[in-house]
CSV table of C-alpha atoms in Angstrom, one decimal:
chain,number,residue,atom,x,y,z
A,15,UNK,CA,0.0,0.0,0.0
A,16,UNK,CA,3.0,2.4,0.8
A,17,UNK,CA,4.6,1.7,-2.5
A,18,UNK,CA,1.3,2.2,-4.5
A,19,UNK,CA,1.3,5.9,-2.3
A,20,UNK,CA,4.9,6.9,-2.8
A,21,UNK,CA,4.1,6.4,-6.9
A,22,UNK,CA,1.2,8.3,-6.6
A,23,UNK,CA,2.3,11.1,-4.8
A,24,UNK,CA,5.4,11.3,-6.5
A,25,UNK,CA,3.3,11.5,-10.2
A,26,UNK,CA,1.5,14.6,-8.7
A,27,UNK,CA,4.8,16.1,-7.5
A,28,UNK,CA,5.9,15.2,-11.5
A,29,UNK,CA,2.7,16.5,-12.6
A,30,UNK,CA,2.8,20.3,-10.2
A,31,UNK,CA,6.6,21.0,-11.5
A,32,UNK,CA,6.0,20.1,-15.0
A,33,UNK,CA,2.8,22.8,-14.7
A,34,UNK,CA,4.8,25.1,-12.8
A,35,UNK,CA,7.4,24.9,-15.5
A,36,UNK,CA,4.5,25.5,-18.2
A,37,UNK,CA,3.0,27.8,-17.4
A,38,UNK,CA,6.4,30.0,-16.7
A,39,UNK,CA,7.6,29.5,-20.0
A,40,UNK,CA,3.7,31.0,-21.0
A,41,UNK,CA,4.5,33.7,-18.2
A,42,UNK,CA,8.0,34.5,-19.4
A,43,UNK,CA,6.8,34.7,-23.4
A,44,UNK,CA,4.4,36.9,-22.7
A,45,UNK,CA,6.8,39.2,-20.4
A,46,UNK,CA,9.5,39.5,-23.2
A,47,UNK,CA,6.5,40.7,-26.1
A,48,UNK,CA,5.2,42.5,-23.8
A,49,UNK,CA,9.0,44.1,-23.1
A,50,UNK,CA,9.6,44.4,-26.6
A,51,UNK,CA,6.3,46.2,-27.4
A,52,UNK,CA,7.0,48.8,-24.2
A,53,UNK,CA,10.6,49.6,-26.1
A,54,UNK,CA,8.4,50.2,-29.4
A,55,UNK,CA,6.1,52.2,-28.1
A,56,UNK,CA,8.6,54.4,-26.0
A,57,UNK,CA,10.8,55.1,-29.0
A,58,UNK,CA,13.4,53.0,-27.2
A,59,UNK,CA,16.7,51.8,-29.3
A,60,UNK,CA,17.5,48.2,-29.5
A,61,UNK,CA,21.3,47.9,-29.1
A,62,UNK,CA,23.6,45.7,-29.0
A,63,UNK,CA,22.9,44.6,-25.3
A,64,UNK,CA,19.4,45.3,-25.1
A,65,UNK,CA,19.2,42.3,-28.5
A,66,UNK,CA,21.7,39.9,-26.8
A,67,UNK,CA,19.4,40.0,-23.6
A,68,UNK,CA,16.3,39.5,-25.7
A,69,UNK,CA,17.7,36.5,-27.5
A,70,UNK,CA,19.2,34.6,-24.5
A,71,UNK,CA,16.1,34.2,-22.8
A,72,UNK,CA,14.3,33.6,-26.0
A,73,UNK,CA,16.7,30.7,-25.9
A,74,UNK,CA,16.1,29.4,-21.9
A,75,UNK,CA,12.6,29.8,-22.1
A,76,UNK,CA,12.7,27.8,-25.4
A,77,UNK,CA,15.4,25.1,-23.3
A,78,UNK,CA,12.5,25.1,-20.6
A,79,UNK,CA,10.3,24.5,-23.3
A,80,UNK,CA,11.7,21.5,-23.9
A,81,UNK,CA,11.1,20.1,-20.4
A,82,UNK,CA,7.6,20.8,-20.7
A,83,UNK,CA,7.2,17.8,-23.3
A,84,UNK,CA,5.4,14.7,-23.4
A,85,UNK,CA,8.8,12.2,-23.2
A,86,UNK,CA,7.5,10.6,-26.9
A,87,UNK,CA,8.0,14.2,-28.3
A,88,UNK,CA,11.4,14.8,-26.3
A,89,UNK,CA,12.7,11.7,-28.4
A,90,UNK,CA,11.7,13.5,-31.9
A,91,UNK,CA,12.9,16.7,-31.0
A,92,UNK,CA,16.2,16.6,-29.5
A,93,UNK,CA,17.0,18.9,-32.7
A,94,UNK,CA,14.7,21.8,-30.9
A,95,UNK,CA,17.1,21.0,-27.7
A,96,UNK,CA,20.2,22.1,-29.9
A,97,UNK,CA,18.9,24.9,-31.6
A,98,UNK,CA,17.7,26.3,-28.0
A,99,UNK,CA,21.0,26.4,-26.6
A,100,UNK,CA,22.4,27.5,-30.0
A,101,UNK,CA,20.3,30.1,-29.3
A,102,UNK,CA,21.6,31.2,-26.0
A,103,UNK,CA,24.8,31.1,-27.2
A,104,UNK,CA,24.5,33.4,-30.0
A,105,UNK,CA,22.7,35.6,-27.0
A,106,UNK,CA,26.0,35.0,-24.8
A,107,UNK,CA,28.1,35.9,-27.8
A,108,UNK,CA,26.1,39.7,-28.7
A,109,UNK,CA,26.2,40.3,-25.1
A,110,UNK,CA,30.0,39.7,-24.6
A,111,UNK,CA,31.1,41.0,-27.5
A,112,UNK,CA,31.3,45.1,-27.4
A,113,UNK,CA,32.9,46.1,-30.3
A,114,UNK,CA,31.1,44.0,-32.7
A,115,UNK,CA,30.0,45.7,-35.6
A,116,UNK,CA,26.2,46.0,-35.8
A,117,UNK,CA,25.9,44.9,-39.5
A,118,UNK,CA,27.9,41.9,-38.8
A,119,UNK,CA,25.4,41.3,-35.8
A,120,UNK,CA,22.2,41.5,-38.1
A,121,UNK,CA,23.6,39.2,-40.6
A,122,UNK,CA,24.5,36.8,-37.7
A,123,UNK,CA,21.3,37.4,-35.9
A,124,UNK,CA,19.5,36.9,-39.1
A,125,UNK,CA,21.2,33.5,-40.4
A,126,UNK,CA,21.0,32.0,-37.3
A,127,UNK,CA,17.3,32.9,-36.7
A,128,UNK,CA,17.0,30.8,-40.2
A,129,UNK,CA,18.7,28.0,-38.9
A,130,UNK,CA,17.1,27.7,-35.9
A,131,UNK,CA,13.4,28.4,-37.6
A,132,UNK,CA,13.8,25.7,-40.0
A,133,UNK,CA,14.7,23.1,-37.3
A,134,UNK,CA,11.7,24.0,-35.1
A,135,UNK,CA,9.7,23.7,-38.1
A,136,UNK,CA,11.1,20.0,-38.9
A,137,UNK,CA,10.5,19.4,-35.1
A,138,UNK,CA,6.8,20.8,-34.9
A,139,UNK,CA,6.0,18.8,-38.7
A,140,UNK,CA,7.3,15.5,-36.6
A,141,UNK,CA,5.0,16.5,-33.7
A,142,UNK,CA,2.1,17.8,-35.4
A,143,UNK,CA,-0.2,15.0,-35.3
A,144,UNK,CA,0.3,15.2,-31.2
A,145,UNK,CA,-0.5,18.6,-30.9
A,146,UNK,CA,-1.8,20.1,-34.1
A,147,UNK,CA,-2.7,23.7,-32.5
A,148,UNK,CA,0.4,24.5,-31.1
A,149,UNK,CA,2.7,23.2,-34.0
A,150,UNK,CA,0.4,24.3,-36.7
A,151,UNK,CA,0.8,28.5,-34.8
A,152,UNK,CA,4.4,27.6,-34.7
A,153,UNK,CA,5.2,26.3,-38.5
A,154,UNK,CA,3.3,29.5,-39.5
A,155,UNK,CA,5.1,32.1,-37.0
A,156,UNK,CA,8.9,30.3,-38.0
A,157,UNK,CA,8.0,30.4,-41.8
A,158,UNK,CA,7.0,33.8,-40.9
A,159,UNK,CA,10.5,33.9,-39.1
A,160,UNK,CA,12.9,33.3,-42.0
A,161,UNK,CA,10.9,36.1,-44.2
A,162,UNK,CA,12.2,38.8,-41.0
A,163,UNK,CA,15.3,37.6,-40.4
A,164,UNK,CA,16.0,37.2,-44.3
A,165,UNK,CA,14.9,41.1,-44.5
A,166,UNK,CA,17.0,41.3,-41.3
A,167,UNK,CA,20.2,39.8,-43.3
A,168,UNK,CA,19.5,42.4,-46.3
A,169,UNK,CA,18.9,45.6,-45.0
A,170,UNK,CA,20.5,44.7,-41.3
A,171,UNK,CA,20.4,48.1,-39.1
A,172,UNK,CA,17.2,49.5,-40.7
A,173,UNK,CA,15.2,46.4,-40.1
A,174,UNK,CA,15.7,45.8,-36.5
A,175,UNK,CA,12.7,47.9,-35.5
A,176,UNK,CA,10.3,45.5,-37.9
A,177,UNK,CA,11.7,42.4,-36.4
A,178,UNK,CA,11.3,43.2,-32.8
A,179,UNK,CA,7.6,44.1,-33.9
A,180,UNK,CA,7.6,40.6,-35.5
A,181,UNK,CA,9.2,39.2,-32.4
A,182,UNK,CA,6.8,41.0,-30.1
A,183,UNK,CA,4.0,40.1,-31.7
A,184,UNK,CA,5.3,36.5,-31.9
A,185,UNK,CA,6.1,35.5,-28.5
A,186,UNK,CA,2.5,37.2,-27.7
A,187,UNK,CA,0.7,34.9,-29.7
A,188,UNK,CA,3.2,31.9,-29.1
A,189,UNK,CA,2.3,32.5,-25.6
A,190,UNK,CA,-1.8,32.9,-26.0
A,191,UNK,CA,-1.6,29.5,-27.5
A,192,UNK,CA,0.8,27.7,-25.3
A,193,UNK,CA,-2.3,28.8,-23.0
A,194,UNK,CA,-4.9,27.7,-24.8
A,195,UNK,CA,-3.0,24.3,-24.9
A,196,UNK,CA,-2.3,24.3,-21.4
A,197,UNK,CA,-5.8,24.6,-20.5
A,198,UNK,CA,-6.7,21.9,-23.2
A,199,UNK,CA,-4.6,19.7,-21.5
A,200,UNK,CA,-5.2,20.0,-18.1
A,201,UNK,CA,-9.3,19.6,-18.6
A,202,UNK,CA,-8.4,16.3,-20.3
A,203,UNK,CA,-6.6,14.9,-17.4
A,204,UNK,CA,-9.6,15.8,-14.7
């Protein structure tokens, strides 16, 4: 009887964290749109800091992300695992770096954000048939991805104020649906 009680409280303590852990990557998307938009709408510049900061926890919230999965969809996408810490890295590297050029920065910014958009694309066409909502949002907001960060590449300086609208906007809706699914979830488990 104890060991049938020790499994079932330790699934609820499973269960609690993992929610906890949802619902503060939800939380934290939400915060850094929300960020970006207050920047927009107070005429704030994005330098070189200010986009390093933005895309390391881009990059840990999308590492949490991770953790939030089912373990059948951790197995496909162990590609999404890579491109998250690729992605704080390159949010390490802007920050630590203070004389780099901002072109150089855009075009790095900008191929990366192609990389990394094309492998959470491969990863949410894997998963899709788990969770059609929230890979169907996210293949349309990373194919929507490469178009900025291509522009992003091109014109570089000049088109940092359109992506961090894109980005804003993004992580805002990215973060409404990650809701939506959480909610989804949790009524099917009661």
């Amino acid at each position: 009887m104890d060991a049938k009680y020790d499994l079932i409280v330790s699934m609820m303590r499973r269960n609690f964290l993992r929610s906890a852990l949802e619902m503060i990557v939800d939380v934290g998307f939400l915060i850094l749109g929300i960020t970006i938009l207050t920047f927009i709408f107070q005429n704030q510049p994005f330098d070189r800091p200010v986009i390093g900061a933005l895309i390391l926890s881009v990059g840990v919230l999308d590492f949490a992300d991770f953790f939030t999965w089912q373990y059948a969809t951790k197995m496909r996408s162990i590609q999404s695992l890579i491109a998250a810490v690729l992605n704080v890295a390159l949010g390490v590297v802007i920050l630590s770096v203070h004389n780099m050029d901002p072109k150089i920065m855009c075009i790095v910014w900008g191929a990366c954000s192609v990389a990394f958009s094309i492998t959470k694309i491969i990863t949410c066409i894997v998963n899709i048939t788990y969770q059609p909502l929230i890979n169907g949002a996210k293949i349309i907001l990373n194919i929507l991805e490469i178009v900025f960060s291509i522009i992003l590449m091109i014109r570089t300086i000049n088109a940092i104020p359109s992506h961090m609208l894109f980005l804003a906007i993004s992580l805002i809706v990215e973060a409404f649906i990650l809701f939506i699914e959480f909610i989804i979830n949790h009524n099917q488990k009661l």
